[in-house]
XYZ file of C-alpha atoms in Angstrom:
522
model
C -11.614 -29.925 11.232
C -11.253 -33.176 9.599
C -12.941 -34.519 6.498
C -14.953 -36.776 8.974
C -15.802 -33.629 10.912
C -16.955 -32.002 8.156
C -19.048 -34.747 7.076
C -21.166 -34.904 10.040
C -21.172 -31.137 10.133
C -22.535 -31.473 7.224
C -25.197 -34.342 8.085
C -25.800 -31.686 11.227
C -26.842 -28.811 8.788
C -29.214 -31.024 6.593
C -31.168 -32.032 9.880
C -31.520 -28.618 10.408
C -32.757 -27.542 6.988
C -35.145 -30.636 6.878
C -36.705 -29.344 10.073
C -37.046 -25.821 9.201
C -38.231 -26.117 5.540
C -40.032 -29.399 5.079
C -43.580 -27.650 5.524
C -42.387 -25.138 3.132
C -41.813 -27.611 0.272
C -45.096 -28.759 0.864
C -46.976 -25.368 0.400
C -44.800 -25.433 -2.782
C -45.968 -28.455 -3.878
C -43.364 -30.270 -3.033
C -43.097 -33.613 -0.826
C -41.737 -33.288 2.324
C -39.104 -35.903 2.075
C -37.591 -33.750 -0.805
C -35.920 -31.550 2.195
C -34.200 -34.212 3.806
C -32.062 -35.618 0.708
C -28.844 -34.058 0.818
C -27.742 -31.696 -2.293
C -30.741 -32.720 -3.894
C -32.975 -30.543 -1.155
C -31.049 -27.855 -2.566
C -31.604 -28.096 -6.215
C -35.259 -28.542 -5.470
C -35.195 -25.069 -3.195
C -33.642 -23.406 -6.225
C -36.885 -24.302 -8.406
C -39.034 -23.044 -5.426
C -37.427 -19.873 -4.992
C -37.200 -19.755 -8.741
C -33.149 -19.284 -8.914
C -30.778 -21.361 -11.005
C -29.782 -24.597 -10.032
C -26.424 -23.793 -10.295
C -26.546 -21.705 -7.749
C -26.058 -24.917 -5.722
C -22.391 -25.019 -6.618
C -22.020 -21.491 -5.129
C -23.131 -23.216 -1.885
C -20.302 -25.108 -1.374
C -17.419 -22.760 -2.532
C -15.405 -21.362 0.776
C -15.817 -17.930 1.423
C -18.186 -17.630 -1.588
C -21.050 -19.667 0.179
C -20.642 -17.111 3.311
C -22.302 -14.359 0.879
C -24.890 -16.992 -0.777
C -26.243 -18.373 2.752
C -27.827 -14.800 3.580
C -29.211 -14.522 -0.090
C -30.641 -18.115 -0.158
C -32.454 -17.172 3.304
C -33.737 -14.027 2.350
C -35.055 -15.577 -0.933
C -37.035 -18.322 0.532
C -39.082 -16.175 3.121
C -39.706 -13.946 0.287
C -40.846 -16.904 -1.983
C -43.607 -17.045 0.957
C -45.025 -13.318 1.000
C -42.144 -12.191 3.438
C -41.006 -8.946 1.381
C -40.646 -6.375 4.304
C -37.306 -5.036 5.200
C -38.208 -6.495 8.856
C -38.435 -9.908 7.564
C -35.275 -9.633 5.773
C -33.041 -8.493 8.433
C -34.545 -11.292 10.822
C -33.799 -13.792 8.350
C -30.163 -12.591 8.179
C -29.724 -11.639 11.974
C -31.223 -15.026 13.220
C -28.471 -16.654 10.547
C -31.671 -18.276 8.686
C -33.475 -19.430 11.943
C -36.273 -16.888 11.129
C -37.494 -19.376 8.365
C -38.443 -22.010 11.111
C -40.938 -19.270 12.531
C -42.369 -18.955 9.105
C -42.479 -22.532 8.342
C -44.197 -23.447 11.651
C -46.050 -20.663 12.874
C -46.778 -17.979 9.978
C -49.642 -18.115 7.998
C -47.921 -18.069 4.457
C -48.863 -18.887 0.943
C -46.239 -20.220 -1.899
C -45.917 -17.509 -4.763
C -45.420 -19.421 -7.487
C -44.248 -16.613 -10.139
C -42.631 -14.576 -7.670
C -40.880 -11.135 -9.353
C -37.305 -11.328 -9.213
C -36.452 -7.781 -9.843
C -35.768 -5.907 -6.630
C -38.617 -3.882 -5.585
C -36.334 -0.956 -4.737
C -33.264 1.056 -6.475
C -31.271 0.265 -2.668
C -32.449 -3.574 -3.326
C -31.057 -3.827 -7.046
C -27.897 -1.683 -6.008
C -27.177 -4.439 -3.186
C -27.792 -7.405 -5.329
C -25.452 -6.296 -7.897
C -22.809 -5.610 -5.603
C -23.334 -9.165 -3.900
C -22.807 -11.137 -7.161
C -19.903 -8.833 -8.093
C -18.167 -9.740 -4.881
C -19.005 -13.298 -5.748
C -17.710 -13.130 -9.051
C -14.346 -11.175 -7.987
C -14.131 -13.492 -5.085
C -14.400 -16.830 -7.309
C -11.801 -15.121 -9.995
C -9.362 -13.818 -6.866
C -9.256 -17.598 -5.252
C -9.518 -20.136 -8.214
C -8.038 -18.212 -11.070
C -5.990 -14.897 -10.961
C -4.754 -12.924 -7.801
C -3.110 -9.603 -7.974
C -0.086 -9.276 -6.145
C 2.156 -6.298 -5.619
C 6.328 -6.736 -5.189
C 6.930 -5.252 -1.426
C 10.491 -5.720 -1.610
C 13.870 -5.913 -3.757
C 14.535 -9.582 -3.249
C 13.867 -10.317 -6.633
C 15.417 -7.051 -8.526
C 16.122 -6.741 -11.420
C 14.248 -9.461 -12.296
C 10.546 -8.317 -10.610
C 10.651 -4.712 -9.513
C 9.203 -2.949 -6.493
C 6.414 -1.335 -7.444
C 5.611 -3.883 -10.006
C 1.780 -5.035 -9.865
C 1.256 -8.533 -11.109
C -1.365 -11.196 -11.797
C -0.687 -14.466 -9.714
C -2.223 -17.324 -11.813
C -4.080 -19.747 -9.472
C -4.806 -22.652 -12.250
C -1.088 -23.116 -13.670
C 0.059 -25.466 -10.172
C -3.439 -26.231 -9.281
C -5.544 -23.459 -7.087
C -5.602 -24.229 -3.568
C -9.005 -24.399 -1.620
C -9.175 -21.792 0.883
C -8.234 -23.603 4.358
C -9.984 -20.814 6.117
C -13.918 -21.524 6.349
C -14.604 -17.943 8.027
C -12.761 -14.939 6.312
C -13.739 -11.442 4.600
C -13.909 -11.803 0.826
C -10.587 -10.807 -1.212
C -8.151 -9.666 1.279
C -5.463 -10.996 3.207
C -5.089 -11.379 6.952
C -6.388 -7.757 7.570
C -9.315 -5.679 6.806
C -7.995 -2.366 5.352
C -8.097 1.063 7.242
C -9.800 -0.955 10.512
C -6.325 -2.876 11.020
C -8.145 -5.810 12.034
C -8.005 -9.667 11.564
C -9.857 -10.745 8.557
C -10.771 -14.287 9.198
C -11.609 -16.617 12.086
C -9.209 -19.301 12.876
C -11.342 -22.184 13.272
C -13.068 -24.282 11.592
C -10.608 -24.967 9.204
C -10.993 -26.962 5.700
C -8.669 -29.957 5.153
C -5.737 -29.171 2.617
C -6.892 -29.602 -0.866
C -5.545 -28.567 -4.649
C -7.623 -28.343 -7.539
C -5.437 -30.172 -10.587
C -3.176 -27.798 -12.412
C -1.322 -28.275 -15.849
C 1.925 -27.777 -14.624
C 4.115 -28.670 -11.912
C 6.433 -26.112 -10.051
C 9.968 -26.221 -12.232
C 13.575 -25.273 -11.223
C 14.083 -21.501 -11.737
C 10.572 -20.593 -12.069
C 9.187 -17.721 -9.619
C 6.718 -18.726 -7.325
C 4.005 -16.811 -5.030
C 3.682 -18.852 -1.694
C 2.967 -18.105 1.983
C 5.962 -17.615 4.089
C 6.032 -20.685 6.182
C 7.366 -19.225 9.415
C 5.072 -16.300 9.930
C 3.662 -16.765 13.395
C 4.015 -13.613 14.672
C 2.377 -10.941 12.357
C 0.747 -8.486 14.614
C -2.567 -7.088 13.827
C -2.354 -3.664 16.375
C 0.837 -1.346 16.393
C -0.048 -1.062 20.262
C -0.069 -4.824 20.668
C 2.647 -7.267 21.505
C 0.169 -10.360 20.869
C 1.309 -13.297 18.583
C -0.637 -14.580 16.250
C -0.354 -18.657 14.804
C -1.908 -17.710 11.170
C -3.532 -20.799 9.080
C -1.712 -21.734 5.859
C -3.604 -19.321 3.725
C -3.396 -16.292 5.902
C 0.451 -16.281 6.118
C 2.653 -13.403 4.614
C 2.600 -13.510 0.575
C 6.679 -14.141 -0.160
C 7.701 -14.198 -4.046
C 11.091 -15.966 -4.544
C 12.649 -18.268 -7.455
C 12.656 -22.003 -6.966
C 16.080 -22.446 -7.190
C 15.874 -26.330 -5.938
C 12.503 -28.436 -6.273
C 11.596 -32.060 -4.850
C 14.474 -34.558 -4.747
C 17.175 -31.904 -5.551
C 20.451 -32.016 -3.384
C 21.955 -28.061 -3.024
C 24.809 -26.513 -2.410
C 25.973 -22.937 -2.429
C 29.499 -22.007 -3.387
C 31.253 -18.816 -2.671
C 27.253 -17.339 -3.636
C 26.438 -19.473 -6.625
C 23.802 -22.312 -6.341
C 24.748 -25.541 -7.454
C 22.265 -28.161 -8.087
C 23.094 -32.040 -7.759
C 26.564 -31.325 -8.085
C 26.375 -28.770 -10.865
C 26.449 -24.726 -11.121
C 22.478 -23.784 -11.505
C 21.708 -22.508 -14.999
C 19.592 -19.313 -14.785
C 16.918 -18.387 -17.483
C 17.930 -15.102 -19.770
C 15.799 -12.833 -17.616
C 17.349 -13.719 -14.190
C 19.365 -10.805 -13.311
C 21.113 -12.020 -10.146
C 22.488 -9.286 -7.845
C 25.087 -9.244 -4.983
C 27.054 -6.964 -2.848
C 30.529 -5.160 -3.938
C 33.237 -3.159 -2.312
C 35.383 -0.917 -4.453
C 37.882 2.027 -4.436
C 37.691 5.212 -6.396
C 40.713 6.849 -7.719
C 39.562 10.012 -5.901
C 36.025 10.995 -5.599
C 32.806 9.093 -5.265
C 29.823 8.730 -7.835
C 26.264 10.768 -7.043
C 23.279 8.569 -6.076
C 21.657 10.026 -9.250
C 24.684 9.037 -11.266
C 24.354 5.236 -9.919
C 20.547 4.885 -10.243
C 20.361 6.370 -13.796
C 23.534 4.997 -15.265
C 23.758 1.725 -13.499
C 20.635 1.243 -12.270
C 21.464 1.054 -8.501
C 18.663 1.231 -6.520
C 19.078 -0.819 -3.269
C 21.837 1.417 -1.120
C 24.988 2.764 -2.342
C 27.517 4.382 0.252
C 30.598 6.426 -0.197
C 33.233 7.063 2.534
C 35.487 10.452 1.223
C 38.074 9.770 3.935
C 39.251 6.680 2.274
C 37.556 6.422 -0.911
C 35.653 3.378 -0.485
C 32.416 2.636 -1.594
C 29.855 -0.446 -1.189
C 26.815 -1.436 -3.554
C 24.584 -3.424 -1.844
C 23.090 -5.016 -4.834
C 24.658 -5.170 -8.458
C 23.827 -7.001 -11.404
C 26.938 -8.405 -13.282
C 26.729 -6.125 -16.176
C 26.947 -3.528 -13.668
C 29.985 -5.033 -12.461
C 31.532 -5.169 -15.688
C 30.944 -1.480 -16.622
C 31.962 -0.161 -13.054
C 35.022 -2.309 -13.367
C 36.011 -0.673 -16.309
C 35.120 2.909 -15.151
C 38.301 5.302 -15.293
C 37.238 6.514 -11.876
C 37.215 2.886 -10.083
C 40.441 1.815 -8.729
C 39.098 -1.407 -7.626
C 35.977 -3.494 -6.844
C 35.274 -6.783 -6.114
C 32.108 -8.984 -5.083
C 31.988 -9.610 -1.044
C 31.774 -13.472 -0.293
C 31.475 -14.676 3.317
C 34.418 -17.086 3.698
C 33.755 -20.946 3.202
C 33.782 -22.169 6.747
C 32.927 -19.068 8.616
C 29.664 -19.479 11.027
C 26.330 -17.769 10.840
C 23.503 -18.876 13.499
C 20.802 -17.370 11.521
C 21.474 -19.757 8.840
C 19.369 -22.843 8.252
C 19.367 -25.220 10.072
C 19.496 -22.515 12.467
C 20.978 -25.192 14.994
C 24.635 -22.940 15.450
C 26.687 -26.026 15.076
C 27.419 -26.061 11.104
C 29.899 -23.742 9.858
C 27.825 -22.530 7.120
C 26.815 -19.075 5.969
C 24.539 -17.068 3.186
C 27.230 -17.723 0.658
C 28.607 -21.454 1.640
C 26.465 -23.977 2.742
C 25.223 -27.090 1.986
C 24.707 -29.811 0.279
C 20.778 -29.990 1.667
C 18.490 -32.796 0.232
C 15.193 -31.037 -0.428
C 12.599 -33.558 0.238
C 9.986 -35.135 -2.293
C 6.898 -36.892 -1.520
C 7.191 -40.500 -0.892
C 10.776 -40.515 -0.725
C 11.845 -41.736 2.731
C 15.518 -40.582 4.677
C 17.290 -41.483 7.581
C 16.318 -39.574 10.521
C 19.363 -39.350 13.459
C 20.808 -37.067 15.558
C 23.041 -35.478 12.372
C 19.766 -35.222 10.130
C 17.173 -34.488 12.517
C 17.627 -30.326 12.640
C 17.006 -30.149 8.737
C 13.697 -32.269 9.183
C 12.554 -31.133 12.700
C 10.349 -28.475 11.470
C 8.921 -30.236 8.480
C 8.043 -33.493 10.568
C 6.539 -31.439 13.514
C 4.954 -28.764 11.886
C 4.267 -29.252 8.034
C 3.401 -32.826 7.827
C 0.716 -32.319 10.706
C -1.253 -30.333 8.638
C -3.437 -33.522 7.848
C -4.112 -34.319 11.291
C -4.136 -30.658 12.248
C -2.001 -31.062 15.046
C 1.744 -30.726 15.387
C 3.694 -33.674 15.658
C 6.297 -33.911 18.217
C 10.112 -34.600 17.432
C 12.447 -35.547 20.310
C 16.077 -36.578 21.359
C 16.579 -39.113 23.799
C 19.943 -39.549 23.986
C 20.719 -41.217 20.701
C 17.073 -42.409 20.267
C 14.705 -40.301 17.879
C 11.328 -40.009 18.881
C 8.371 -39.423 17.183
C 5.238 -38.864 19.320
C 6.825 -40.758 21.697
C 7.705 -43.790 19.680
C 11.477 -44.490 18.643
C 11.981 -44.146 14.616
C 15.293 -43.947 12.264
C 13.354 -42.608 9.348
C 10.654 -40.745 7.988
C 8.933 -40.928 4.572
C 7.785 -37.349 3.132
C 3.928 -36.736 2.540
C 4.431 -34.068 0.086
C 6.747 -32.230 -1.590
C 9.235 -29.301 -0.649
C 10.998 -26.280 -2.302
C 14.106 -24.328 -1.771
C 13.260 -20.609 -2.412
C 15.882 -17.709 -2.977
C 15.722 -13.883 -4.202
C 17.820 -13.067 -7.365
C 19.116 -10.228 -4.782
C 21.222 -12.673 -2.749
C 22.980 -10.514 -0.413
C 19.542 -8.673 0.320
C 16.993 -11.732 0.398
C 15.102 -13.243 3.530
C 14.968 -16.526 1.512
C 15.381 -20.639 2.495
C 18.745 -19.858 3.778
C 17.753 -18.682 6.676
C 14.004 -20.423 7.246
C 14.406 -23.244 5.411
C 11.805 -25.256 3.338
C 8.744 -24.123 1.377
C 6.125 -26.927 1.213
C 4.103 -27.601 -1.209
C 0.768 -26.718 0.890
C 2.015 -23.149 1.191
C 2.124 -22.554 -2.755
C -0.089 -19.800 -3.931
C 0.615 -19.720 -7.614
C 2.605 -18.929 -10.517
C 3.321 -14.752 -11.682
C 2.577 -14.703 -15.431
C 1.722 -10.895 -15.900
C 2.782 -7.360 -14.893
C -0.224 -5.189 -15.487
C 1.169 -2.194 -13.691
C 4.484 -0.515 -12.717
C 5.584 2.421 -10.509
C 8.915 3.649 -9.938
C 10.125 5.101 -6.633
C 13.818 5.072 -6.027
C 15.573 4.782 -2.912
C 16.080 8.744 -2.488
C 12.141 8.770 -3.490
C 13.289 10.704 -6.713
C 11.679 10.365 -10.208
C 8.417 8.965 -9.199
C 7.042 7.466 -12.479
C 5.153 4.875 -14.300
C 7.591 2.232 -15.815
C 5.644 2.188 -19.231
C 8.036 -0.186 -20.787
C 7.123 -2.377 -17.949
C 3.454 -2.361 -18.633
C 1.461 -5.440 -19.667
C 4.554 -7.694 -19.833
C 4.854 -11.074 -19.259
C 6.731 -12.493 -16.080
C 8.758 -15.538 -18.214
C 10.546 -15.839 -21.136
C 13.844 -14.963 -22.867
C 15.157 -11.701 -23.485
C 13.954 -8.035 -22.967
C 10.450 -7.977 -21.903
C 8.420 -6.518 -24.646
C 5.283 -4.717 -23.399
C 1.810 -5.528 -24.949
C 0.253 -2.537 -23.821
C -0.107 -0.645 -27.335
C -1.862 -3.736 -28.691
C -4.266 -3.973 -25.896
C -4.973 -0.447 -25.697
C -5.961 -0.909 -29.823
C -8.497 -3.915 -28.849
C -9.994 -1.828 -26.399
C -10.089 1.085 -29.239
C -11.657 -1.568 -31.418
C -14.349 -2.766 -29.004
C -15.292 0.534 -28.015
C -15.872 1.484 -31.733
C -17.897 -1.553 -32.541
C -20.021 -1.344 -29.265
C -20.620 2.468 -30.241
C -21.484 1.797 -33.982
C -23.727 -1.349 -33.186
C -25.673 0.642 -30.804
C -26.284 3.653 -33.287
C -27.257 0.756 -36.145
C -29.442 -0.650 -33.892
C -31.109 2.936 -32.815
């Protein structure tokens, strides 16, 4: 739905509200016309049901309002003496239209000093749960969201088993695009394995102001742009076209920001002609091939001594080994090991064609180690569109830039002419910013090298804090808590420092303070 369609829908709801409540407003000592004025009528209704005015704000917060509307319906009928369980269920199951019966047909009297305390323990429990869910939904959607590192694409910077807090407010919280969804879950309802949302209606893209922009080398959580085939049932072969905010969450490093020209040369990222300088905590890993002098290394040794967690294989017939992911520090240690005859980093040769590499047209001699240059689109910048550049920006123009109209553009080639929705074009001006995201585990990361740019409207937030970390190695051995990573920051220089002792001290102080305060007051 567009903004215009949402506005018309909002006015329609106001009409429904007026005709369903104007008599109740009068019985509560108000004027009938007060039920017809948008927003003002909600403020007056809060006074009628003896609830705080700021509840009105909750009615306009997506997802939260799905919880608040039934609460308002029930509170309204109770304010006019309808307290029974039947009345409560009728108010909810009729989507509030039971209020029409109360307004026109029922002989009711307004209870001005109605007690707001639940009449049963069950009612009190339900009320507490509802508002806990509302508060948690607001925090989860607009402030901070928990996130788990599922893959090794950012090892050893972020580890599989790290549990993160992802800030929504650093880059500006994104208003949910999906209007009707189960609160605090992503695309699937846990245990049931079914879709957690309705595809329609959709809210136009909006983002609250943030206090910083995505900088080069920032680690970013985003929705995987090409995720359109998630299966919700193991036995189903259906494909699902998912809304932006329900696409799978990925976490990568933004190695290229809007306006950059990016190239990858022998596996090293270059920005605007210069090799990318990574922050101190970034630990880039590559695949290495080598040969020993007669015997292999045990997986336990490789794990414990070199922190190799992403695959190691050894062929005793040739004494050759392969390490799928190894840091520069690990490479230097292994290179000087007395049992190693040779070791070298794997690099796909320049000029070798890999069809899965962006822009996926199988015409460029590019691969994951040698590709580019590629211009990363910036909002407001105009680029030339022709046969050569069209493959790079086709998906952007057709899919990502069509979000405002809520329909895809159609970009076609007719001979040497490029047509956008049937009209010939020779240039295009981008409507939003784009980013180039890559994993630090360069030979084991599905990233922008394979599917291209990440639009700004797909950005979820910024990982800021590791609150827990669980270690499970590739062999399933030595499962343990990584205490040195618990309560550490994601960004910074040098070795991460755990703030867990300080957090525990604060908890102890608060418990002691609360204990002595209660004892003094008793």
